[in-house]
Amino acid sequence: RSGDLAELQQRFQQFAKKLKFLILAVQANHNAMLAYGKSRLDVAKAINSLSADTPLFPCAGDIGPLAPPADSSGNGSGDAASASTSTALANFHPTSYAAIHLQLHKKTKIYHDKYMEHVVNYAVEWERVLTNRISLHIKQANKLRVDLDHYNSKVESLRQDANKTMSKGKNVPEKDVDKLRRNEQKLLTSRQDYDKFVSDLCGYMEEVMDRGWKDLHPMLVKLSQFDATLSTEEANCCKAMYGVTEKLKEMSTRHVNVKAGGRLKELETWSLTSVVQASGEAAGSLTIEGSGSGDGDLPQSVNPETLQVGGGGLFGNLGSSRSIQDYSSTGNFDDSSSYDNVRNSSLTITTTSGADNSTNNYYGGSQMSINRTESGVLSNRSRTNTGDSGTSFHWSGSGTPALAPAAAPSS
């Protein structure tokens, strides 16, 4: 099957190109998934950074203390690291946009690692096995062919010498006859070895090409499982976004000039005074004490790794300590926000008149100092869970607390 071998070599070259294209495609897909996952997490980091110390933070950027680290370096490897991450994710129940994307990033990272192991690495190994083995055997076939040609040429030369001797009417010497016989036997053995080797090699090459679908099958199983499982996991993670959306919609009923269409047109065309007045500050809305510089032009590009972000340092290098103040000259403070999993934070509420009717909830073992300095009546109904030993309430002013902070049920 010497002629078949040459044809099969050409076929295998085309097959190898298709296999190489598959490898490049799954590698590019894996890299694209990693890049998309990182860019999606960077968006969450930016949201976390911009919403820190604002009323948006609880539903936009707040990260609970049970959140897994945002970086994926880890100290473990393989199944042990995946099991550790899975356990952390099982105990993490995100309620903000950034926290949901942090959970999504960690879960998809596990599946991306499995994609590399079971899809990309399999395709690379498939190509390596076939290319190395067929290349090695083709070299061996070529060596056997050289040996066959050598003995074929040598036998042909010995036969010509014998024919010349007999044409002169002489007998061929016995030693020359023995030499011819030995080389004829070597030629026969060489041809048998070559024919069997080439036949086996051709059969192997036909098998890996004509029935290569059997080798593609396990990879396709993993691909289909990956697509189905990952899409389900992403859908399950993102279901929590419905809650975030509802919280964001609710904010428009509790804060002035918060609307779905935004206020960019007003910021561009209204007078400076009108913009401030329309925000409702004079009516006693919630204002934030930030730590920004307030000067300079906006940067043209930002490195997410150096972004100043909140959330207890899980997304970056800023702590979650913040001071939220309400200034009300006549109105009541009726804030009912939930400050979940807030650590090392200070909530200071200051009014010159009116009552504090807040029903804030401090859950998740928050370590906070709540200072209320008022001249009105404190009808505070704020609660913490029973295990929240780190929260302390401080009251000062001319008013009298009408209702002390009550502990929420542990459930």
mmCIF file of C-alpha atoms in Angstrom:
data_model
loop_
_atom_site.group_PDB
_atom_site.id
_atom_site.type_symbol
_atom_site.label_atom_id
_atom_site.label_comp_id
_atom_site.label_asym_id
_atom_site.label_seq_id
_atom_site.Cartn_x
_atom_site.Cartn_y
_atom_site.Cartn_z
ATOM 1 C CA ARG A 1 0.000 0.000 0.000
ATOM 2 C CA SER A 2 2.864 2.330 -0.735
ATOM 3 C CA GLY A 3 0.695 4.375 -3.069
ATOM 4 C CA ASP A 4 -2.055 4.553 -0.466
ATOM 5 C CA LEU A 5 0.398 5.911 2.107
ATOM 6 C CA ALA A 6 1.279 8.905 -0.046
ATOM 7 C CA GLU A 7 -2.401 9.722 -0.541
ATOM 8 C CA LEU A 8 -3.156 9.271 3.148
ATOM 9 C CA GLN A 9 -0.318 11.613 4.076
ATOM 10 C CA GLN A 10 -1.934 14.351 2.002
ATOM 11 C CA ARG A 11 -5.309 13.648 3.608
ATOM 12 C CA PHE A 12 -3.796 13.778 7.078
ATOM 13 C CA GLN A 13 -2.228 17.153 6.367
ATOM 14 C CA GLN A 14 -5.720 18.515 5.676
ATOM 15 C CA PHE A 15 -7.125 16.731 8.734
ATOM 16 C CA ALA A 16 -4.363 18.181 10.912
ATOM 17 C CA LYS A 17 -5.188 21.688 9.662
ATOM 18 C CA LYS A 18 -8.822 21.226 10.701
ATOM 19 C CA LEU A 19 -7.715 19.936 14.095
ATOM 20 C CA LYS A 20 -5.376 22.897 14.514
ATOM 21 C CA PHE A 21 -8.225 25.246 13.638
ATOM 22 C CA LEU A 22 -10.345 23.606 16.342
ATOM 23 C CA ILE A 23 -7.572 24.143 18.901
ATOM 24 C CA LEU A 24 -7.180 27.800 17.975
ATOM 25 C CA ALA A 25 -10.967 28.279 18.112
ATOM 26 C CA VAL A 26 -11.444 26.803 21.608
ATOM 27 C CA GLN A 27 -8.363 28.645 22.883
ATOM 28 C CA ALA A 28 -9.696 31.921 21.494
ATOM 29 C CA ASN A 29 -13.111 31.173 22.992
ATOM 30 C CA HIS A 30 -11.554 30.484 26.395
ATOM 31 C CA ASN A 31 -9.533 33.704 26.257
ATOM 32 C CA ALA A 32 -12.625 35.641 25.190
ATOM 33 C CA MET A 33 -14.625 34.226 28.109
ATOM 34 C CA LEU A 34 -11.858 35.208 30.531
ATOM 35 C CA ALA A 35 -11.665 38.698 29.025
ATOM 36 C CA TYR A 36 -15.452 39.102 29.140
ATOM 37 C CA GLY A 37 -15.566 37.888 32.729
ATOM 38 C CA LYS A 38 -12.850 40.359 33.717
ATOM 39 C CA SER A 39 -14.484 43.266 31.885
ATOM 40 C CA ARG A 40 -17.845 42.440 33.472
ATOM 41 C CA LEU A 41 -16.199 42.383 36.912
ATOM 42 C CA ASP A 42 -14.495 45.699 36.114
ATOM 43 C CA VAL A 43 -17.927 47.217 35.479
ATOM 44 C CA ALA A 44 -19.018 45.984 38.911
ATOM 45 C CA LYS A 45 -15.856 47.494 40.421
ATOM 46 C CA ALA A 46 -16.648 50.829 38.800
ATOM 47 C CA ILE A 47 -20.244 50.710 40.093
ATOM 48 C CA ASN A 48 -18.915 49.809 43.541
ATOM 49 C CA SER A 49 -16.499 52.742 43.468
ATOM 50 C CA LEU A 50 -19.008 55.337 42.270
ATOM 51 C CA SER A 51 -21.779 54.239 44.642
ATOM 52 C CA ALA A 52 -19.675 54.075 47.821
ATOM 53 C CA ASP A 53 -20.906 56.508 50.490
ATOM 54 C CA THR A 54 -24.159 57.135 48.631
ATOM 55 C CA PRO A 55 -27.752 55.934 49.075
ATOM 56 C CA LEU A 56 -27.129 53.668 46.053
ATOM 57 C CA PHE A 57 -24.460 51.649 47.835
ATOM 58 C CA PRO A 58 -26.728 49.018 49.533
ATOM 59 C CA CYS A 59 -28.205 47.880 46.203
ATOM 60 C CA ALA A 60 -25.351 48.878 43.891
ATOM 61 C CA GLY A 61 -21.964 48.174 45.432
ATOM 62 C CA ASP A 62 -22.302 46.707 48.917
ATOM 63 C CA ILE A 63 -20.300 43.500 49.432
ATOM 64 C CA GLY A 64 -21.089 41.356 52.451
ATOM 65 C CA PRO A 65 -18.438 39.935 54.810
ATOM 66 C CA LEU A 66 -19.058 36.393 53.498
ATOM 67 C CA ALA A 67 -18.159 37.368 49.949
ATOM 68 C CA PRO A 68 -15.291 35.391 48.389
ATOM 69 C CA PRO A 69 -12.224 37.446 47.396
ATOM 70 C CA ALA A 70 -12.541 39.290 44.097
ATOM 71 C CA ASP A 71 -9.123 38.114 42.910
ATOM 72 C CA SER A 72 -8.816 34.576 41.601
ATOM 73 C CA SER A 73 -5.268 33.845 42.688
ATOM 74 C CA GLY A 74 -6.175 31.570 45.607
ATOM 75 C CA ASN A 75 -3.847 29.379 47.617
ATOM 76 C CA GLY A 76 -5.203 26.051 46.470
ATOM 77 C CA SER A 77 -5.293 24.266 43.186
ATOM 78 C CA GLY A 78 -7.381 21.749 41.304
ATOM 79 C CA ASP A 79 -10.390 20.096 42.899
ATOM 80 C CA ALA A 80 -9.475 21.294 46.415
ATOM 81 C CA ALA A 81 -9.498 24.947 45.361
ATOM 82 C CA SER A 82 -12.748 24.489 43.429
ATOM 83 C CA ALA A 83 -14.378 22.824 46.438
ATOM 84 C CA SER A 84 -13.246 25.649 48.724
ATOM 85 C CA THR A 85 -14.595 28.285 46.344
ATOM 86 C CA SER A 86 -17.874 26.397 45.905
ATOM 87 C CA THR A 87 -18.339 26.281 49.687
ATOM 88 C CA ALA A 88 -17.709 30.018 49.983
ATOM 89 C CA LEU A 89 -20.174 30.727 47.190
ATOM 90 C CA ALA A 90 -22.831 28.515 48.799
ATOM 91 C CA ASN A 91 -22.674 30.685 51.938
ATOM 92 C CA PHE A 92 -22.755 33.946 49.997
ATOM 93 C CA HIS A 93 -26.133 35.481 49.165
ATOM 94 C CA PRO A 94 -25.565 38.731 47.285
ATOM 95 C CA THR A 95 -28.129 41.532 47.296
ATOM 96 C CA SER A 96 -26.330 44.262 45.330
ATOM 97 C CA TYR A 97 -25.328 44.663 41.688
ATOM 98 C CA ALA A 98 -21.607 44.414 42.461
ATOM 99 C CA ALA A 99 -22.021 41.482 44.856
ATOM 100 C CA ILE A 100 -24.076 39.519 42.314
ATOM 101 C CA HIS A 101 -21.401 40.050 39.679
ATOM 102 C CA LEU A 102 -18.689 39.058 42.141
ATOM 103 C CA GLN A 103 -20.535 35.786 42.778
ATOM 104 C CA LEU A 104 -21.090 35.330 39.040
ATOM 105 C CA HIS A 105 -17.401 35.963 38.340
ATOM 106 C CA LYS A 106 -16.257 33.371 40.871
ATOM 107 C CA LYS A 107 -18.720 30.747 39.618
ATOM 108 C CA THR A 108 -17.882 31.269 35.947
ATOM 109 C CA LYS A 109 -14.170 31.180 36.802
ATOM 110 C CA ILE A 110 -14.655 27.604 38.062
ATOM 111 C CA TYR A 111 -16.342 26.611 34.795
ATOM 112 C CA HIS A 112 -13.725 28.410 32.703
ATOM 113 C CA ASP A 113 -11.052 26.331 34.441
ATOM 114 C CA LYS A 114 -13.003 23.173 33.617
ATOM 115 C CA TYR A 115 -13.327 24.336 30.002
ATOM 116 C CA MET A 116 -9.556 24.636 29.820
ATOM 117 C CA GLU A 117 -9.076 21.192 31.349
ATOM 118 C CA HIS A 118 -11.711 19.198 29.479
ATOM 119 C CA VAL A 119 -11.970 21.054 26.167
ATOM 120 C CA VAL A 120 -8.848 23.050 25.343
ATOM 121 C CA ASN A 121 -6.345 20.616 26.852
ATOM 122 C CA TYR A 122 -8.161 17.642 25.311
ATOM 123 C CA ALA A 123 -7.986 19.177 21.823
ATOM 124 C CA VAL A 124 -4.288 19.956 22.265
ATOM 125 C CA GLU A 125 -3.600 16.403 23.476
ATOM 126 C CA TRP A 126 -5.617 14.938 20.595
ATOM 127 C CA GLU A 127 -3.520 16.794 18.060
ATOM 128 C CA ARG A 128 -0.276 15.951 19.886
ATOM 129 C CA VAL A 129 -1.003 12.203 19.983
ATOM 130 C CA LEU A 130 -1.889 11.947 16.292
ATOM 131 C CA THR A 131 0.810 14.256 14.962
ATOM 132 C CA ASN A 132 3.625 12.757 17.004
ATOM 133 C CA ARG A 133 2.691 9.134 16.380
ATOM 134 C CA ILE A 134 1.977 9.445 12.660
ATOM 135 C CA SER A 135 5.114 11.547 12.102
ATOM 136 C CA LEU A 136 7.213 8.979 13.951
ATOM 137 C CA HIS A 137 5.745 6.066 11.995
ATOM 138 C CA ILE A 138 6.115 7.805 8.653
ATOM 139 C CA LYS A 139 9.789 8.262 9.436
ATOM 140 C CA GLN A 140 10.014 4.567 10.281
ATOM 141 C CA ALA A 141 8.204 3.688 7.035
ATOM 142 C CA ASN A 142 10.679 5.815 5.091
ATOM 143 C CA LYS A 143 13.581 4.027 6.782
ATOM 144 C CA LEU A 144 12.107 0.642 5.908
ATOM 145 C CA ARG A 145 11.642 1.843 2.329
ATOM 146 C CA VAL A 146 15.325 2.839 2.154
ATOM 147 C CA ASP A 147 16.312 -0.630 3.375
ATOM 148 C CA LEU A 148 13.990 -2.239 0.818
ATOM 149 C CA ASP A 149 15.425 -0.155 -2.003
ATOM 150 C CA HIS A 150 18.939 -1.000 -0.848
ATOM 151 C CA TYR A 151 18.398 -4.764 -0.967
ATOM 152 C CA ASN A 152 16.419 -4.500 -4.182
ATOM 153 C CA SER A 153 19.302 -2.662 -5.854
ATOM 154 C CA LYS A 154 21.884 -5.046 -4.432
ATOM 155 C CA VAL A 155 20.020 -8.175 -5.561
ATOM 156 C CA GLU A 156 19.529 -6.680 -9.007
ATOM 157 C CA SER A 157 23.262 -5.977 -9.260
ATOM 158 C CA LEU A 158 24.213 -9.526 -8.133
ATOM 159 C CA ARG A 159 21.810 -11.062 -10.645
ATOM 160 C CA GLN A 160 23.277 -8.999 -13.473
ATOM 161 C CA ASP A 161 26.771 -10.177 -12.536
ATOM 162 C CA ALA A 162 25.589 -13.791 -12.469
ATOM 163 C CA ASN A 163 23.921 -13.441 -15.882
ATOM 164 C CA LYS A 164 27.104 -11.999 -17.415
ATOM 165 C CA THR A 165 29.116 -14.922 -16.081
ATOM 166 C CA MET A 166 26.661 -17.491 -17.447
ATOM 167 C CA SER A 167 26.497 -15.683 -20.833
ATOM 168 C CA LYS A 168 30.189 -16.396 -21.220
ATOM 169 C CA GLY A 169 29.565 -20.129 -20.706
ATOM 170 C CA LYS A 170 31.054 -20.141 -17.247
ATOM 171 C CA ASN A 171 29.645 -21.357 -13.989
ATOM 172 C CA VAL A 172 28.832 -18.814 -11.277
ATOM 173 C CA PRO A 173 31.144 -19.273 -8.312
ATOM 174 C CA GLU A 174 29.486 -20.890 -5.312
ATOM 175 C CA LYS A 175 30.334 -17.951 -3.054
ATOM 176 C CA ASP A 176 28.541 -15.565 -5.459
ATOM 177 C CA VAL A 177 25.522 -17.866 -5.538
ATOM 178 C CA ASP A 178 25.407 -17.916 -1.700
ATOM 179 C CA LYS A 179 25.721 -14.130 -1.604
ATOM 180 C CA LEU A 180 22.853 -13.746 -4.051
ATOM 181 C CA ARG A 181 20.678 -16.130 -2.036
ATOM 182 C CA ARG A 182 21.395 -14.310 1.233
ATOM 183 C CA ASN A 183 20.509 -10.914 -0.253
ATOM 184 C CA GLU A 184 17.400 -12.294 -1.942
ATOM 185 C CA GLN A 185 16.263 -13.534 1.471
ATOM 186 C CA LYS A 186 17.026 -10.120 2.993
ATOM 187 C CA LEU A 187 15.083 -8.484 0.159
ATOM 188 C CA LEU A 188 12.099 -10.751 0.807
ATOM 189 C CA THR A 189 12.187 -10.043 4.555
ATOM 190 C CA SER A 190 12.600 -6.331 3.956
ATOM 191 C CA ARG A 191 9.635 -6.245 1.568
ATOM 192 C CA GLN A 192 7.468 -8.192 3.996
ATOM 193 C CA ASP A 193 8.408 -5.874 6.888
ATOM 194 C CA TYR A 194 7.767 -2.773 4.802
ATOM 195 C CA ASP A 195 4.458 -3.982 3.388
ATOM 196 C CA LYS A 196 3.133 -4.988 6.812
ATOM 197 C CA PHE A 197 4.279 -1.764 8.469
ATOM 198 C CA VAL A 198 2.804 0.424 5.719
ATOM 199 C CA SER A 199 -0.427 -1.560 5.747
ATOM 200 C CA ASP A 200 -0.774 -1.115 9.517
ATOM 201 C CA LEU A 201 0.111 2.586 9.256
ATOM 202 C CA CYS A 202 -2.426 3.154 6.484
ATOM 203 C CA GLY A 203 -5.075 1.389 8.541
ATOM 204 C CA TYR A 204 -4.256 3.566 11.564
ATOM 205 C CA MET A 205 -4.391 6.755 9.518
ATOM 206 C CA GLU A 206 -7.721 5.761 7.988
ATOM 207 C CA GLU A 207 -9.056 5.006 11.475
ATOM 208 C CA VAL A 208 -8.108 8.354 13.029
ATOM 209 C CA MET A 209 -9.467 10.295 10.044
ATOM 210 C CA ASP A 210 -12.510 8.314 8.890
ATOM 211 C CA ARG A 211 -13.609 7.587 12.450
ATOM 212 C CA GLY A 212 -12.098 10.635 14.104
ATOM 213 C CA TRP A 213 -15.626 11.597 15.162
ATOM 214 C CA LYS A 214 -15.209 9.055 17.953
ATOM 215 C CA ASP A 215 -12.384 11.199 19.325
ATOM 216 C CA LEU A 216 -14.407 14.385 18.850
ATOM 217 C CA HIS A 217 -17.375 12.837 20.677
ATOM 218 C CA PRO A 218 -16.088 13.166 24.297
ATOM 219 C CA MET A 219 -15.026 16.746 23.657
ATOM 220 C CA LEU A 220 -18.439 17.603 22.219
ATOM 221 C CA VAL A 221 -20.098 16.073 25.296
ATOM 222 C CA LYS A 222 -18.042 18.392 27.511
ATOM 223 C CA LEU A 223 -18.826 21.385 25.288
ATOM 224 C CA SER A 224 -22.564 20.768 25.409
ATOM 225 C CA GLN A 225 -22.449 20.179 29.179
ATOM 226 C CA PHE A 226 -20.434 23.367 29.627
ATOM 227 C CA ASP A 227 -22.823 25.523 27.603
ATOM 228 C CA ALA A 228 -25.913 24.115 29.325
ATOM 229 C CA THR A 229 -24.514 24.300 32.867
ATOM 230 C CA LEU A 230 -22.886 27.712 32.535
ATOM 231 C CA SER A 231 -25.997 29.317 31.070
ATOM 232 C CA THR A 232 -28.079 27.846 33.904
ATOM 233 C CA GLU A 233 -25.637 29.076 36.553
ATOM 234 C CA GLU A 234 -25.557 32.561 35.051
ATOM 235 C CA ALA A 235 -29.352 32.668 34.910
ATOM 236 C CA ASN A 236 -29.619 31.541 38.544
ATOM 237 C CA CYS A 237 -27.080 34.136 39.696
ATOM 238 C CA CYS A 238 -28.716 36.946 37.756
ATOM 239 C CA LYS A 239 -32.189 36.185 39.129
ATOM 240 C CA ALA A 240 -31.153 38.246 42.142
ATOM 241 C CA MET A 241 -30.927 41.246 39.805
ATOM 242 C CA TYR A 242 -34.741 41.422 39.848
ATOM 243 C CA GLY A 243 -34.521 42.355 43.519
ATOM 244 C CA VAL A 244 -31.866 44.968 42.789
ATOM 245 C CA THR A 245 -34.044 46.424 40.046
ATOM 246 C CA GLU A 246 -37.030 46.704 42.380
ATOM 247 C CA LYS A 247 -34.898 48.410 45.042
ATOM 248 C CA LEU A 248 -33.627 50.895 42.476
ATOM 249 C CA LYS A 249 -37.162 51.637 41.278
ATOM 250 C CA GLU A 250 -38.273 52.137 44.874
ATOM 251 C CA MET A 251 -35.571 54.767 45.408
ATOM 252 C CA SER A 252 -37.372 57.093 43.004
ATOM 253 C CA THR A 253 -40.275 57.231 45.489
ATOM 254 C CA ARG A 254 -38.000 58.116 48.413
ATOM 255 C CA HIS A 255 -35.585 60.551 46.768
ATOM 256 C CA VAL A 256 -36.283 63.706 44.806
ATOM 257 C CA ASN A 257 -35.453 63.920 41.105
ATOM 258 C CA VAL A 258 -34.467 60.259 40.776
ATOM 259 C CA LYS A 259 -35.950 58.991 37.523
ATOM 260 C CA ALA A 260 -35.389 56.252 34.996
ATOM 261 C CA GLY A 261 -34.468 58.647 32.192
ATOM 262 C CA GLY A 262 -31.791 60.353 34.258
ATOM 263 C CA ARG A 263 -31.169 64.081 34.582
ATOM 264 C CA LEU A 264 -28.300 64.669 32.151
ATOM 265 C CA LYS A 265 -30.343 67.178 30.171
ATOM 266 C CA GLU A 266 -30.973 69.208 33.328
ATOM 267 C CA LEU A 267 -27.291 69.026 34.298
ATOM 268 C CA GLU A 268 -26.382 70.350 30.853
ATOM 269 C CA THR A 269 -29.006 73.107 30.419
ATOM 270 C CA TRP A 270 -30.375 74.175 33.800
ATOM 271 C CA SER A 271 -28.797 76.906 35.903
ATOM 272 C CA LEU A 272 -26.468 75.829 38.701
ATOM 273 C CA THR A 273 -28.941 76.958 41.354
ATOM 274 C CA SER A 274 -31.850 75.169 39.703
ATOM 275 C CA VAL A 275 -29.938 71.888 39.616
ATOM 276 C CA VAL A 276 -29.196 72.083 43.349
ATOM 277 C CA GLN A 277 -32.725 73.120 44.259
ATOM 278 C CA ALA A 278 -34.244 70.353 42.151
ATOM 279 C CA SER A 279 -32.214 67.758 44.054
ATOM 280 C CA GLY A 280 -34.338 68.492 47.129
ATOM 281 C CA GLU A 281 -31.519 69.240 49.587
ATOM 282 C CA ALA A 282 -33.510 72.031 51.241
ATOM 283 C CA ALA A 283 -36.367 69.620 51.876
ATOM 284 C CA GLY A 284 -34.231 67.315 53.984
ATOM 285 C CA SER A 285 -33.156 64.582 51.598
ATOM 286 C CA LEU A 286 -30.251 62.299 52.376
ATOM 287 C CA THR A 287 -26.839 63.769 51.572
ATOM 288 C CA ILE A 288 -23.427 62.143 51.582
ATOM 289 C CA GLU A 289 -20.077 63.238 52.915
ATOM 290 C CA GLY A 290 -17.566 61.997 50.367
ATOM 291 C CA SER A 291 -13.791 62.056 50.248
ATOM 292 C CA GLY A 292 -13.238 62.968 46.590
ATOM 293 C CA SER A 293 -10.832 65.680 45.561
ATOM 294 C CA GLY A 294 -13.451 67.583 43.585
ATOM 295 C CA ASP A 295 -10.981 69.099 41.161
ATOM 296 C CA GLY A 296 -9.211 68.220 37.929
ATOM 297 C CA ASP A 297 -10.467 66.829 34.660
ATOM 298 C CA LEU A 298 -11.985 63.409 34.260
ATOM 299 C CA PRO A 299 -9.357 60.781 33.337
ATOM 300 C CA GLN A 300 -9.387 59.475 29.803
ATOM 301 C CA SER A 301 -8.625 55.937 30.967
ATOM 302 C CA VAL A 302 -8.711 54.105 34.285
ATOM 303 C CA ASN A 303 -6.883 51.002 35.445
ATOM 304 C CA PRO A 304 -9.472 48.932 37.357
ATOM 305 C CA GLU A 305 -6.709 47.529 39.567
ATOM 306 C CA THR A 306 -6.020 51.013 41.000
ATOM 307 C CA LEU A 307 -9.663 52.027 41.299
ATOM 308 C CA GLN A 308 -10.589 53.242 44.779
ATOM 309 C CA VAL A 309 -13.518 51.041 45.728
ATOM 310 C CA GLY A 310 -15.556 50.234 48.825
ATOM 311 C CA GLY A 311 -17.012 47.057 50.234
ATOM 312 C CA GLY A 312 -14.565 46.276 52.999
ATOM 313 C CA GLY A 313 -11.589 46.073 50.677
ATOM 314 C CA LEU A 314 -12.946 42.989 48.897
ATOM 315 C CA PHE A 315 -12.995 44.863 45.604
ATOM 316 C CA GLY A 316 -10.125 47.201 46.322
ATOM 317 C CA ASN A 317 -8.194 49.059 48.985
ATOM 318 C CA LEU A 318 -10.824 51.346 50.543
ATOM 319 C CA GLY A 319 -12.627 50.320 53.714
ATOM 320 C CA SER A 320 -16.390 50.521 54.032
ATOM 321 C CA SER A 321 -16.350 53.194 56.736
ATOM 322 C CA ARG A 322 -18.649 56.014 55.733
ATOM 323 C CA SER A 323 -20.648 58.802 57.315
ATOM 324 C CA ILE A 324 -24.246 59.267 56.180
ATOM 325 C CA GLN A 325 -25.901 62.445 57.411
ATOM 326 C CA ASP A 326 -29.362 63.899 57.156
ATOM 327 C CA TYR A 327 -29.859 67.624 57.565
ATOM 328 C CA SER A 328 -33.503 68.547 58.098
ATOM 329 C CA SER A 329 -34.674 71.934 59.282
ATOM 330 C CA THR A 330 -38.344 71.096 59.600
ATOM 331 C CA GLY A 331 -39.083 67.631 58.286
ATOM 332 C CA ASN A 332 -38.883 64.196 59.820
ATOM 333 C CA PHE A 333 -36.171 61.679 59.064
ATOM 334 C CA ASP A 334 -38.104 58.712 57.704
ATOM 335 C CA ASP A 335 -35.304 56.742 56.097
ATOM 336 C CA SER A 336 -35.994 52.986 55.951
ATOM 337 C CA SER A 337 -32.830 51.801 54.232
ATOM 338 C CA SER A 338 -31.232 48.513 55.201
ATOM 339 C CA TYR A 339 -27.550 48.606 56.026
ATOM 340 C CA ASP A 340 -26.678 44.937 55.674
ATOM 341 C CA ASN A 341 -23.256 43.544 56.492
ATOM 342 C CA VAL A 342 -21.767 47.000 57.073
ATOM 343 C CA ARG A 343 -18.573 46.901 59.075
ATOM 344 C CA ASN A 344 -16.596 49.621 60.833
ATOM 345 C CA SER A 345 -19.016 52.288 59.674
ATOM 346 C CA SER A 346 -20.473 55.373 61.255
ATOM 347 C CA LEU A 347 -24.056 56.528 60.681
ATOM 348 C CA THR A 348 -24.664 60.024 61.981
ATOM 349 C CA ILE A 349 -28.143 61.521 61.796
ATOM 350 C CA THR A 350 -28.511 65.184 62.664
ATOM 351 C CA THR A 351 -31.741 67.182 62.695
ATOM 352 C CA THR A 352 -32.488 70.588 64.173
ATOM 353 C CA SER A 353 -36.217 69.957 64.328
ATOM 354 C CA GLY A 354 -38.596 67.143 63.649
ATOM 355 C CA ALA A 355 -38.687 63.494 64.616
ATOM 356 C CA ASP A 356 -36.472 60.574 63.705
ATOM 357 C CA ASN A 357 -38.905 57.952 62.432
ATOM 358 C CA SER A 358 -36.277 55.762 60.829
ATOM 359 C CA THR A 359 -36.745 52.034 60.591
ATOM 360 C CA ASN A 360 -33.261 51.147 59.471
ATOM 361 C CA ASN A 361 -32.192 47.535 59.707
ATOM 362 C CA TYR A 362 -28.627 46.630 60.653
ATOM 363 C CA TYR A 363 -28.171 42.956 59.864
ATOM 364 C CA GLY A 364 -25.323 40.547 59.267
ATOM 365 C CA GLY A 365 -23.147 41.256 62.289
ATOM 366 C CA SER A 366 -22.617 44.897 61.339
ATOM 367 C CA GLN A 367 -20.053 46.728 63.416
ATOM 368 C CA MET A 368 -21.379 50.274 63.456
ATOM 369 C CA SER A 369 -21.578 53.305 65.660
ATOM 370 C CA ILE A 370 -24.973 54.976 65.213
ATOM 371 C CA ASN A 371 -24.983 58.525 66.528
ATOM 372 C CA ARG A 372 -28.245 60.468 66.682
ATOM 373 C CA THR A 373 -27.966 64.101 67.696
ATOM 374 C CA GLU A 374 -31.388 65.680 67.640
ATOM 375 C CA SER A 375 -33.582 68.259 69.291
ATOM 376 C CA GLY A 376 -36.768 66.501 68.228
ATOM 377 C CA VAL A 377 -38.373 63.276 69.375
ATOM 378 C CA LEU A 378 -36.547 60.012 68.743
ATOM 379 C CA SER A 379 -39.179 57.466 67.767
ATOM 380 C CA ASN A 380 -36.443 55.224 66.452
ATOM 381 C CA ARG A 381 -37.471 51.726 65.424
ATOM 382 C CA SER A 382 -34.093 50.640 64.113
ATOM 383 C CA ARG A 383 -33.175 47.030 64.796
ATOM 384 C CA THR A 384 -30.211 44.750 64.763
ATOM 385 C CA ASN A 385 -30.091 40.994 64.851
ATOM 386 C CA THR A 386 -29.587 39.319 68.207
ATOM 387 C CA GLY A 387 -26.033 38.316 67.444
ATOM 388 C CA ASP A 388 -24.971 41.829 66.530
ATOM 389 C CA SER A 389 -22.799 42.632 69.512
ATOM 390 C CA GLY A 390 -20.674 45.008 67.479
ATOM 391 C CA THR A 391 -23.368 47.656 67.001
ATOM 392 C CA SER A 392 -23.656 50.515 69.469
ATOM 393 C CA PHE A 393 -26.247 53.298 69.623
ATOM 394 C CA HIS A 394 -25.463 56.731 70.988
ATOM 395 C CA TRP A 395 -28.031 59.417 71.768
ATOM 396 C CA SER A 396 -27.407 63.058 72.626
ATOM 397 C CA GLY A 397 -29.542 66.156 72.458
ATOM 398 C CA SER A 398 -32.458 67.875 74.133
ATOM 399 C CA GLY A 399 -35.033 65.354 72.968
ATOM 400 C CA THR A 400 -35.988 62.128 74.704
ATOM 401 C CA PRO A 401 -35.901 58.692 73.070
ATOM 402 C CA ALA A 402 -39.473 57.536 72.580
ATOM 403 C CA LEU A 403 -38.514 54.017 71.642
ATOM 404 C CA ALA A 404 -35.177 52.344 72.260
ATOM 405 C CA PRO A 405 -33.612 50.247 69.501
ATOM 406 C CA ALA A 406 -35.181 46.797 69.495
ATOM 407 C CA ALA A 407 -33.441 43.545 68.618
ATOM 408 C CA ALA A 408 -34.755 41.774 65.558
ATOM 409 C CA PRO A 409 -35.502 38.048 65.744
ATOM 410 C CA SER A 410 -32.495 35.890 64.938
ATOM 411 C CA SER A 411 -34.438 34.259 62.109
#
